[in-house]
Coordinates of C-alpha atoms and ligand atoms in Angstrom, one line a residue:
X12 CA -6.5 -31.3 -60.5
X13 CA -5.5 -29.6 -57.5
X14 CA -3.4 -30.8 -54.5
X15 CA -5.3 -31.5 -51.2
X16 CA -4.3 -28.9 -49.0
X17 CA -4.4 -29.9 -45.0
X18 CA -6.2 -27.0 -42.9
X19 CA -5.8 -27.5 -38.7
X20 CA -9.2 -26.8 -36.7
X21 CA -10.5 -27.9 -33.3
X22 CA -11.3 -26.7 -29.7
X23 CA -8.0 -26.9 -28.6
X24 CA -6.4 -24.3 -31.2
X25 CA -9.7 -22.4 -30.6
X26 CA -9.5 -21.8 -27.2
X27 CA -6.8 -19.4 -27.3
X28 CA -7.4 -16.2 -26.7
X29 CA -8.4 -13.7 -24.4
X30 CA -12.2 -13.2 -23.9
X31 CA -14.1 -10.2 -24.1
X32 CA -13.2 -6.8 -24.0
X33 CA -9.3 -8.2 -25.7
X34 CA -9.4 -7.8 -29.6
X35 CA -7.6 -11.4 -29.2
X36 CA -11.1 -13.0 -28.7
X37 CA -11.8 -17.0 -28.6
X38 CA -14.1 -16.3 -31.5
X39 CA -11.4 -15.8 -34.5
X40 CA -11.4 -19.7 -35.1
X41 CA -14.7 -20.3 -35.9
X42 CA -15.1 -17.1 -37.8
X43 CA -12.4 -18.2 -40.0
X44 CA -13.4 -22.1 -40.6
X45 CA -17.6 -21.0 -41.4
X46 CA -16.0 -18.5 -44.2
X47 CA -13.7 -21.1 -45.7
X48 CA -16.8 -23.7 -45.4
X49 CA -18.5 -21.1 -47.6
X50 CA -15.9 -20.8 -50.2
X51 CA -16.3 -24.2 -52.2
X52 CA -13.0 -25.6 -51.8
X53 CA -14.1 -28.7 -49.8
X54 CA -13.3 -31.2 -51.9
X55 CA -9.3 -29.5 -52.1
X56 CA -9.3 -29.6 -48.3
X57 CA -8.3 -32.1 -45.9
X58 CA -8.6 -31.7 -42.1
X59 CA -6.1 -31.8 -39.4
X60 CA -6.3 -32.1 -35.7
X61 CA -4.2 -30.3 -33.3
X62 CA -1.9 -32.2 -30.5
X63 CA -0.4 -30.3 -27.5
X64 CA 3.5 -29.1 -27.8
X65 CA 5.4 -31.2 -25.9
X66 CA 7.8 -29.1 -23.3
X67 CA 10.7 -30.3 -24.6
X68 CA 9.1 -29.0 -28.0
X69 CA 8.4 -25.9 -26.6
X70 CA 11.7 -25.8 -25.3
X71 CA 13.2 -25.8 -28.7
X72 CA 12.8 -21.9 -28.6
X73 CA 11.7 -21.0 -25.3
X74 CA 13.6 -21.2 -21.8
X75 CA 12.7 -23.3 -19.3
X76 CA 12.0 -20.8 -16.6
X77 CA 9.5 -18.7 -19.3
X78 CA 7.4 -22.4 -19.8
X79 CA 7.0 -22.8 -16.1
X80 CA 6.3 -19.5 -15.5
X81 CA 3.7 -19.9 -18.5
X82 CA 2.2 -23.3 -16.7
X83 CA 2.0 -21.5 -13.4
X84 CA 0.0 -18.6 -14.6
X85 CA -2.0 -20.6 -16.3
X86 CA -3.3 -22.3 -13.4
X87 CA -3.5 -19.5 -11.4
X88 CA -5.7 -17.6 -14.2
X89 CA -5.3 -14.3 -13.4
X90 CA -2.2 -11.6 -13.7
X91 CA -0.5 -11.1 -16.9
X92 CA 2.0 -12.6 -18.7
X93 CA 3.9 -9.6 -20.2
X94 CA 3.3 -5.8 -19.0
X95 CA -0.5 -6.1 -19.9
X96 CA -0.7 -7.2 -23.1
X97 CA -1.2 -10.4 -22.8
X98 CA -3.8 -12.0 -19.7
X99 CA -2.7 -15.2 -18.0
X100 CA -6.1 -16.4 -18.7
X101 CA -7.3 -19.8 -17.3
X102 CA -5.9 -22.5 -18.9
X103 CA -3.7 -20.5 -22.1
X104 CA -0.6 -22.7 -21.3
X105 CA -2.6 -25.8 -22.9
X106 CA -4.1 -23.5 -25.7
X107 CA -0.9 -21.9 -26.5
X108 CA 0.8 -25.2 -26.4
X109 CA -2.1 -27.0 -28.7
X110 CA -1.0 -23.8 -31.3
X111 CA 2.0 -24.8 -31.3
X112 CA 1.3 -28.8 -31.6
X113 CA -1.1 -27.9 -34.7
X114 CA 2.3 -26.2 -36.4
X115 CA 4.7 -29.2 -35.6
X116 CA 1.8 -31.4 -36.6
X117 CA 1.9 -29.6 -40.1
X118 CA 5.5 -30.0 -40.2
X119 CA 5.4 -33.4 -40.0
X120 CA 2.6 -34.2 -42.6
X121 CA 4.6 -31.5 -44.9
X122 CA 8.1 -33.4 -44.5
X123 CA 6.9 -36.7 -44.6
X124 CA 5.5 -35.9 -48.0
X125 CA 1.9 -36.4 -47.2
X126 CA 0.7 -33.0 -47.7
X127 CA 2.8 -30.0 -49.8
X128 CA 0.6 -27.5 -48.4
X129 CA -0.5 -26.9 -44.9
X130 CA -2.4 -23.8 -43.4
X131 CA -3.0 -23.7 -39.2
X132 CA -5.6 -20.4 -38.6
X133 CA -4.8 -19.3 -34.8
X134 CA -1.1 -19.8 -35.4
X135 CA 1.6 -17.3 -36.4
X136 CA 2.1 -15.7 -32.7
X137 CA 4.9 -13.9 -33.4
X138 CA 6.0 -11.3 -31.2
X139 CA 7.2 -14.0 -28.0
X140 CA 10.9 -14.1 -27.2
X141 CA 12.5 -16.6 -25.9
X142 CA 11.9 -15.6 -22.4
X143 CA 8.8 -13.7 -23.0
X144 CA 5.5 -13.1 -23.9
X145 CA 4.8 -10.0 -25.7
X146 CA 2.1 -9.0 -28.1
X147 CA -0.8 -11.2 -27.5
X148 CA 2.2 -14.1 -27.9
X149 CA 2.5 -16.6 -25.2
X150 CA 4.9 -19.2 -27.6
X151 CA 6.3 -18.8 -30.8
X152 CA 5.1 -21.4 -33.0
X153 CA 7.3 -19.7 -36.1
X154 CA 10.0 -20.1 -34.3
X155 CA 9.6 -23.4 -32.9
X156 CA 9.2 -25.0 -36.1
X157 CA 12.2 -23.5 -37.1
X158 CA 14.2 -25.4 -35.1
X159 CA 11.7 -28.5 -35.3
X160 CA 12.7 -28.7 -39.1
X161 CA 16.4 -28.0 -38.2
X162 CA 16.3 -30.7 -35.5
X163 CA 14.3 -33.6 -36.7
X164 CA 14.3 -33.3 -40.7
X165 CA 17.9 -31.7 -40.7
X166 CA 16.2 -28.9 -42.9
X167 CA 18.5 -25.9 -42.3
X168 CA 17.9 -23.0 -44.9
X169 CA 14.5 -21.9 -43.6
X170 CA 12.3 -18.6 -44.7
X171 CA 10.0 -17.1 -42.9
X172 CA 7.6 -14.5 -44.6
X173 CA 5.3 -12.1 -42.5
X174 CA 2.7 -9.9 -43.8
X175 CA 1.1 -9.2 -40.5
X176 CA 0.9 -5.5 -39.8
X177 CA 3.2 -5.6 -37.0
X178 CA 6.7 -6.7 -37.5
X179 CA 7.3 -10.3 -36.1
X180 CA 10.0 -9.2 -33.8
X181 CA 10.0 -12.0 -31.8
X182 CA 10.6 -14.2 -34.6
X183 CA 13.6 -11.4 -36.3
X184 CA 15.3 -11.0 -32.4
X185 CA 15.3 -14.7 -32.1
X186 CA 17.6 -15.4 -35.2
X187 CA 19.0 -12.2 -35.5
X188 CA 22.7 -13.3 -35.7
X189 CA 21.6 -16.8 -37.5
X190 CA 22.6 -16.3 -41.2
X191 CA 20.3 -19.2 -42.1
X192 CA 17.2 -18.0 -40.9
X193 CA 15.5 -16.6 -44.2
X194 CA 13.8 -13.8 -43.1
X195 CA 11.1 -11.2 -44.5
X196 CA 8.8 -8.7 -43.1
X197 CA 6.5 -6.4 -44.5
X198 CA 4.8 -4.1 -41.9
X199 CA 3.3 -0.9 -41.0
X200 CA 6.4 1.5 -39.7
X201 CA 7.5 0.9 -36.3
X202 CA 7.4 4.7 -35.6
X203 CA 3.5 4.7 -35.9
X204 CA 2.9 0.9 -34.5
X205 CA 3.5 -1.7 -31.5
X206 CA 6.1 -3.4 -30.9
X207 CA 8.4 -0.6 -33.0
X208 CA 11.0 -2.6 -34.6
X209 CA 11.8 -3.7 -37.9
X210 CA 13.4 -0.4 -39.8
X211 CA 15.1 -1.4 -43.1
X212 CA 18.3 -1.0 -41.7
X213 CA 17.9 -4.4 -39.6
X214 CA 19.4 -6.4 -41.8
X215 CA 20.5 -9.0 -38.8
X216 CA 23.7 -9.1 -36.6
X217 CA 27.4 -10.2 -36.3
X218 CA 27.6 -13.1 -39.2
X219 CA 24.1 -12.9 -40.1
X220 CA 24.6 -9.0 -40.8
X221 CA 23.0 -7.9 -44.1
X222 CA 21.2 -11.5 -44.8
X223 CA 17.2 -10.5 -43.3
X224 CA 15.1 -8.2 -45.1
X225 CA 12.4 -5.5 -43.5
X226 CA 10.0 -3.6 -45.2
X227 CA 8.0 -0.9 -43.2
X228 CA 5.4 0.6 -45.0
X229 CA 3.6 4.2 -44.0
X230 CA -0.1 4.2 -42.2
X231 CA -2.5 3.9 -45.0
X232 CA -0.4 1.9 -47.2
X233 CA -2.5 0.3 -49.8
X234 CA -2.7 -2.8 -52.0
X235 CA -0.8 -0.9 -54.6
X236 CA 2.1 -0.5 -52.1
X237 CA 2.4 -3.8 -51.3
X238 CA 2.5 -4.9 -54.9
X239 CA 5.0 -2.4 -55.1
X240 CA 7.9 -4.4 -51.9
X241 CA 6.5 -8.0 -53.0
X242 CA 8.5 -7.7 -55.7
X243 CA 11.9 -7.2 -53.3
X244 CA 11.1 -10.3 -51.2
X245 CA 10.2 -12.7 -54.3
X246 CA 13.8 -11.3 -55.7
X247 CA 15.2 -11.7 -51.8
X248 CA 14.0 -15.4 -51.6
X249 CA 14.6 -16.4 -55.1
X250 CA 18.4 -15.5 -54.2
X251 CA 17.9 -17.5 -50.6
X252 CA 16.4 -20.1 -51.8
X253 CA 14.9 -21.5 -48.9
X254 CA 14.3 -25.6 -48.7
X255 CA 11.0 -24.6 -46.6
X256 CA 8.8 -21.7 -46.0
X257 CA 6.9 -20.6 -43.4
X258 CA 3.9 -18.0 -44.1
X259 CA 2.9 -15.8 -41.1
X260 CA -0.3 -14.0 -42.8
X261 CA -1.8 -11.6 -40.1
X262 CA -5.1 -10.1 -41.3
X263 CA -4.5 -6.7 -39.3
X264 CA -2.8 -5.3 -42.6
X265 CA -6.3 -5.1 -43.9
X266 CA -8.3 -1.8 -44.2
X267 CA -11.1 -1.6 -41.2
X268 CA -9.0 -3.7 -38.7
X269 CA -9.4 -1.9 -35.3
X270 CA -5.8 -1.6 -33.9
X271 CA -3.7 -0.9 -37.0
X272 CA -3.1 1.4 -40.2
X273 CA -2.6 0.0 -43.0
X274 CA -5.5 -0.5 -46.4
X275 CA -4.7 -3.6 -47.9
X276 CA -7.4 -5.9 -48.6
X277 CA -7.2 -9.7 -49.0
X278 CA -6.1 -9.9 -52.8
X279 CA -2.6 -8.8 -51.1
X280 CA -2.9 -12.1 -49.3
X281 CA -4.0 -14.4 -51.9
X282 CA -1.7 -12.7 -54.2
X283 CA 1.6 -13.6 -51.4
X284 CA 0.9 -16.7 -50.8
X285 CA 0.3 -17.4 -54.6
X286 CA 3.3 -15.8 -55.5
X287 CA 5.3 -18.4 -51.3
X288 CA 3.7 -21.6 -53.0
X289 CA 5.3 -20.3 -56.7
X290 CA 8.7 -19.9 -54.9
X291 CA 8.5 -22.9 -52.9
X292 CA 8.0 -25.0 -56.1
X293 CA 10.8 -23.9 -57.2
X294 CA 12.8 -24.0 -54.7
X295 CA 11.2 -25.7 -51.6
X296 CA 10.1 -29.1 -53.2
X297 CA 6.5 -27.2 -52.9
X298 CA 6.9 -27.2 -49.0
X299 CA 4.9 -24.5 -47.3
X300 CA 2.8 -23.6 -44.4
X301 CA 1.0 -20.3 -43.7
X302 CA 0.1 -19.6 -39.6
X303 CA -2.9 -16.8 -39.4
X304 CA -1.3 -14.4 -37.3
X305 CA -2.7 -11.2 -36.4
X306 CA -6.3 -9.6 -37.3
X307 CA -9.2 -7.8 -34.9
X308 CA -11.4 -7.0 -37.6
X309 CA -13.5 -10.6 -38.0
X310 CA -14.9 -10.2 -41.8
X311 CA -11.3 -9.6 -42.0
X312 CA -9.4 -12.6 -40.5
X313 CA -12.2 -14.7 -42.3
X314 CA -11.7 -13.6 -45.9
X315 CA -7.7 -13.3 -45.8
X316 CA -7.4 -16.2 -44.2
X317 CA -9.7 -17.9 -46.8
X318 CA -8.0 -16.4 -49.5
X319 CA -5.0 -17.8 -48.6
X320 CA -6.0 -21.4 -48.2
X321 CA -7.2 -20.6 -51.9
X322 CA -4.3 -19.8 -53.2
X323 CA -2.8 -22.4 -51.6
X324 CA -5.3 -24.9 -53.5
X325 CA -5.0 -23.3 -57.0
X326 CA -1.7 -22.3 -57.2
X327 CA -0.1 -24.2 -59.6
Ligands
ZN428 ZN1 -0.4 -8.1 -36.0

């Protein structure tokens, strides 16, 4: 007898991306949900359906001049909304914001005890600042829900796990001096890959100094090496314990994905978030949710992301 897992899909979440030529393509979505419809686990899986972030939700993390910016942009369709990165593509303020709606929405079905385990594909854009887009990132659902839990459910000791290839800077920069921000990051080195942060010396500033934890691996790093750091965040969070974790699972640390380095396949992912949903038993009263992230390869996205809405069913 396995928990029902809740798993966000619909046009709205769908819609963002970039269009052709940009490796963030509108097609990642439905890639994704036709894998997991193929994997059996139907009868585990409950659907969700995304709602747009509020501003004041948005404003949570980001300023207020960044979300207007964002909305003006977005109407305008054309420009870009970092240093060409990221294309102010028609309509990508309501996309983005439905991203981040899905997240909150999983939140709230999490904390009001309705669901344990929650998983929103699309999500996990990780590399906007507070002011910023960067990356791909127009807002940072990670960090939103962050302060969601904080402001609404009074949830304070929060972790947030990142196996994306690229560190989750936006995410690390944003709570860099917050000692309560639970925070670890396996990625491939920042000398060899965007945005080039996240050395193992940043261990967090001022009171928060020595309390986040970053892991850069070497290009080519394979599913052997990443067995080999787990172990340092499951001992990192078993002495946080967090009382909620977020799981950003980027599928661009797989082997074949166009843009990064690193060889892991997607028993690394179904082997983390096995080993989040352990953790959060113990210490979370079960209460995870894993955001997609990062991934250009699409055979890729599809089978990590699966893999980690299976573990997320069978983990016991
Ligand atoms: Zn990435």
């Amino acid at each position: 007898m396995s928990d029902t897992v809740l798993v966000y899909r619909g046009e709205e979440i769908a819609a963002y991306g970039f269009g052709d030529p940009h490796p963030f393509g509108t097609d990642r979505h439905d890639v994704f949900h036709s894998e997991l419809d193929k994997a059996g686990l139907a009868e585990f899986i409950d659907y969700g359906h995304p709602r747009p972030a509020t501003v004041d939700e948005l404003a949570l993390f980001h300023s207020a001049d960044y979300i207007d910016k964002v909305s003006r942009l977005s109407v305008a369709g054309k420009g870009w909304l970092d240093d060409g990165d990221t294309p102010a593509v028609p309509g990508i303020y309501d996309a983005a914001s439905s991203v981040v709606g899905a997240v909150l929405c999983a939140v709230d079905e999490v904390m009001h005890g309705n669901y344990k385990r929650a998983f929103v594909p699309i999500a996990g854009l990780h590399h906007a600042a507070r002011d910023r887009a960067a990356g791909f990132c127009v807002f940072n659902d990670c960090a939103i829900a962050v302060e969601y839990l904080r402001r609404q459910f009074g949830i304070k000791r929060i972790a947030y796990v990142d196996i994306d290839a690229h560190h989750g800077d936006g995410v690390f920069y944003g709570f860099e001096e917050d000692p309560d921000l639970i925070f670890a990051d396996i990625h491939e080195d920042g000398r060899y890959l965007y945005p080039g942060t996240g050395a193992a010396e940043e261990t967090g500033k001022g009171k928060a100094r020595g309390s986040k934890l970053n892991i850069p691996l070497a290009s080519g790093a394979d599913d052997a090496d990443f067995h080999r750091v787990w172990v340092q965040v499951e001992e990192y969070l078993a002495a946080a314990k967090p009382e909620f974790i977020i799981m950003q699972c980027g599928a661009d640390s797989l082997e074949g994905d166009p843009i990064t380095h690193l060889r892991w396949t997607e028993e690394a992912h179904a082997a983390a978030a096995a080993s989040l949903c352990r953790l959060a038993g113990t210490y979370s009263d079960g209460r995870i949710i894993g955001t997609g992230g990062g991934g250009y390869n699409r055979r890729n996205v599809a089978r990590a992301w699966t893999r980690v809405v299976q573990s997320f069913v069978e983990t016991h």
